[in-house]
Amino acid sequence: MDTIQTDFHSLLLEHKIDLTPQQLDQFETYFHELVSWNEKMNLTGITERDQVYIKHFYDSITLSFYIPMDEVQTLADIGSGAGFPGIPLKICFPHLKLTIIDSLNKRIHFLQNVVDKLGLSQVELLHGRAEDLGRKEGFRDSFDLVTARAVARMAVLNEFCLPFVKTGGKFAAMKGSDPEEEVREAKRSLSELKGKLESTHHFELPMENSDRHIIIVGKTAPTPKKYPRKAGTPLKQPIV
């Protein structure tokens, strides 16, 4: 391990996540694939190795500091982009059955390459819109945990994500700046989509001290039939 990986390993150890040499190798391979593919398509503006380890890998894993992953079997990552937070969580917690949904097929091709290179099993990669897939049997009201990182405002995210969460499961929105106003704005959509705000966590990323927030919502009942509305509608006409 070099300094960057040693620091990464130590930071996770503070949260009782002890990565094996194989898991550290998987993160390093992921980094190289991300930077290599980023030259051909826009995956991330962050390509410095130390920054990728903190701002993408560590940041993704912070979800596990607030939700016990040993109690989660099925995880859906909505609008995953370059695979965050789903792939880093899968590397750390191999038991997770991970489903990634993204609307851009090029990103799904990149993620398939990553999954193959890392030798990950029980990962399903789906090209499609959350609004369409959230109506399908096998996805609707099905997942223990659903997450989205920096995708949209809460009033929109609730409609993208809560239809996938099973009753009693959780939706976790990963945010940067203070989401207090978003959370207020999202009260009606939470109620409509059978979600209940459980907790909001604020912390700073190590090394560079940028703000992060994780909003955890519980699912109290099955998704009403009229949701999600047709693709494009939640963004244009959020439930507020």
XYZ file of C-alpha atoms in Angstrom:
240
model
C 0.000 0.000 0.000
C 1.192 3.506 -0.789
C 0.285 6.595 1.280
C -3.056 7.238 -0.443
C -4.265 3.669 0.084
C -2.853 3.543 3.633
C -4.768 6.719 4.544
C -7.934 5.385 2.885
C -7.595 2.080 4.753
C -7.027 3.892 8.081
C -10.005 6.221 7.609
C -12.305 3.240 7.007
C -10.825 1.307 9.945
C -12.060 4.129 12.193
C -15.546 2.956 11.171
C -14.717 -0.736 11.620
C -14.376 -1.398 7.872
C -11.205 -3.436 7.414
C -10.450 -3.845 3.723
C -8.541 -6.900 2.525
C -5.638 -6.578 0.042
C -8.035 -7.863 -2.645
C -10.585 -5.123 -1.869
C -7.865 -2.466 -1.982
C -6.773 -3.853 -5.360
C -10.387 -3.579 -6.555
C -10.475 0.109 -5.603
C -7.191 0.711 -7.420
C -8.464 -1.046 -10.557
C -11.685 0.977 -10.329
C -9.644 4.197 -10.175
C -7.625 3.263 -13.285
C -10.737 2.283 -15.252
C -12.499 5.506 -14.243
C -9.616 7.707 -15.414
C -9.078 5.710 -18.599
C -12.746 5.765 -19.674
C -13.076 9.397 -18.608
C -10.855 10.333 -21.550
C -13.510 8.948 -23.920
C -16.675 10.049 -22.111
C -17.617 12.471 -19.348
C -17.783 10.437 -16.129
C -16.211 12.759 -13.564
C -14.440 16.088 -13.220
C -12.340 14.564 -10.437
C -9.380 12.517 -11.715
C -6.523 13.164 -9.242
C -5.949 9.862 -7.474
C -6.056 11.196 -3.895
C -9.233 13.160 -4.731
C -10.954 10.131 -6.293
C -10.209 8.088 -3.169
C -11.740 10.706 -0.850
C -14.407 12.500 -2.921
C -15.751 9.422 -4.701
C -14.733 6.216 -2.898
C -14.729 7.326 0.757
C -17.706 9.637 0.196
C -19.722 6.723 -1.227
C -18.873 4.477 1.720
C -20.021 7.070 4.294
C -23.569 5.793 3.788
C -22.550 2.680 5.735
C -21.630 4.846 8.754
C -25.329 5.640 9.231
C -27.061 2.523 7.912
C -25.904 -0.919 9.134
C -25.068 -2.706 5.875
C -25.194 -6.151 7.481
C -28.980 -5.597 7.734
C -29.242 -4.728 4.022
C -29.488 -7.471 1.406
C -30.703 -5.564 -1.653
C -29.449 -2.123 -2.675
C -30.607 -0.004 -5.623
C -28.496 2.954 -6.760
C -30.566 5.364 -8.875
C -28.800 7.605 -11.399
C -25.482 6.105 -10.408
C -23.367 7.819 -13.070
C -19.844 6.431 -12.706
C -21.029 3.931 -10.073
C -21.216 6.053 -6.926
C -22.121 5.090 -4.270
C -23.150 1.588 -5.419
C -19.836 0.096 -6.563
C -17.693 1.257 -3.585
C -20.371 -0.078 -1.215
C -20.436 -3.393 -3.096
C -16.631 -3.686 -2.865
C -16.745 -3.119 0.913
C -19.834 -5.260 1.505
C -19.717 -8.107 -1.041
C -22.928 -9.703 0.299
C -25.012 -6.838 -1.151
C -27.166 -7.637 -4.151
C -26.701 -4.412 -6.100
C -28.941 -2.957 -8.804
C -27.738 0.151 -10.640
C -30.078 2.202 -12.808
C -28.831 4.891 -15.154
C -30.474 6.632 -18.106
C -27.281 6.788 -20.210
C -26.299 3.557 -21.951
C -22.651 4.638 -22.292
C -22.359 4.754 -18.509
C -23.900 1.289 -18.227
C -21.205 -0.002 -20.641
C -18.523 1.581 -18.436
C -20.049 0.033 -15.312
C -20.269 -3.399 -16.947
C -16.561 -3.138 -17.724
C -15.838 -2.203 -14.082
C -17.960 -5.066 -12.727
C -16.153 -7.526 -15.036
C -12.672 -6.184 -14.213
C -13.342 -6.276 -10.458
C -14.925 -9.729 -10.592
C -18.097 -8.576 -8.819
C -21.096 -10.905 -8.667
C -24.775 -10.185 -7.970
C -24.694 -6.812 -9.725
C -27.511 -5.895 -12.117
C -26.934 -2.917 -14.422
C -30.020 -1.416 -16.028
C -30.269 1.194 -18.733
C -33.515 3.088 -18.226
C -35.439 5.844 -16.512
C -36.277 5.495 -12.836
C -39.873 6.518 -13.581
C -40.305 3.580 -15.992
C -38.482 0.911 -13.983
C -40.175 2.003 -10.740
C -43.460 0.665 -12.145
C -42.124 -2.800 -12.985
C -42.710 -5.902 -10.923
C -39.494 -7.073 -9.310
C -38.319 -3.478 -8.827
C -41.352 -1.694 -7.392
C -41.609 -1.873 -3.576
C -38.748 -4.363 -3.580
C -35.451 -3.048 -2.149
C -34.159 -2.900 1.426
C -32.188 0.266 0.659
C -32.331 2.718 -2.236
C -29.858 5.546 -2.659
C -29.064 8.450 -4.938
C -26.013 10.691 -4.758
C -26.223 14.285 -5.996
C -28.953 13.516 -8.553
C -31.781 16.044 -7.972
C -33.673 17.981 -5.308
C -35.476 15.942 -2.639
C -38.992 16.639 -3.986
C -37.901 15.028 -7.266
C -35.713 12.319 -5.732
C -38.571 11.047 -3.596
C -40.540 10.216 -6.740
C -37.489 8.696 -8.455
C -36.467 6.537 -5.508
C -39.255 5.751 -3.026
C -41.226 3.568 -5.502
C -38.286 1.106 -5.419
C -38.183 0.847 -1.602
C -40.040 -1.977 0.092
C -42.351 -1.184 3.013
C -40.091 -0.974 6.069
C -37.062 -0.282 3.887
C -35.070 2.942 3.571
C -34.178 5.592 1.025
C -30.953 7.543 1.607
C -30.247 10.761 -0.298
C -26.564 11.760 -0.330
C -26.134 15.525 -0.569
C -23.418 18.148 -0.462
C -24.633 21.494 0.874
C -27.214 21.924 3.625
C -30.484 20.330 2.414
C -32.752 21.897 5.050
C -34.725 23.955 2.506
C -35.006 20.948 0.146
C -36.321 18.788 2.961
C -38.970 21.393 3.814
C -39.952 21.656 0.150
C -40.227 17.846 -0.058
C -42.747 17.357 2.760
C -45.707 16.851 0.451
C -43.868 14.434 -1.854
C -42.750 12.403 1.175
C -46.333 12.119 2.375
C -47.684 11.280 -1.108
C -45.028 8.603 -1.709
C -45.372 6.989 1.739
C -42.038 8.161 3.052
C -41.194 9.412 6.541
C -38.119 11.483 7.340
C -36.095 9.511 9.886
C -32.824 11.422 10.249
C -30.388 13.842 8.639
C -26.648 13.463 9.184
C -24.044 16.153 8.603
C -20.301 15.541 8.407
C -17.190 16.788 6.625
C -15.064 14.787 4.255
C -11.584 14.151 5.686
C -8.556 15.971 4.241
C -10.571 18.628 2.472
C -13.407 19.356 4.913
C -16.231 19.798 2.408
C -19.771 19.457 3.763
C -21.820 16.321 3.249
C -25.352 15.433 4.323
C -27.193 12.128 4.287
C -30.988 12.201 4.553
C -32.594 8.913 5.608
C -36.254 8.279 4.813
C -38.295 5.252 5.884
C -40.976 3.705 3.661
C -44.226 3.333 5.572
C -46.559 1.697 2.987
C -46.599 0.499 -0.648
C -46.280 3.119 -3.398
C -49.654 4.542 -4.515
C -50.615 3.379 -8.008
C -50.309 6.787 -9.662
C -46.583 7.058 -8.854
C -44.073 7.402 -10.326
C -45.591 9.605 -13.013
C -44.403 9.273 -16.603
C -40.737 9.901 -17.424
C -39.797 13.566 -17.318
C -42.809 14.696 -15.278
C -41.204 14.597 -11.768
C -38.454 16.980 -12.895
C -40.823 19.343 -14.708
C -43.587 19.250 -12.116
C -42.225 18.192 -8.695
C -44.760 17.334 -5.981
C -44.475 20.444 -3.797
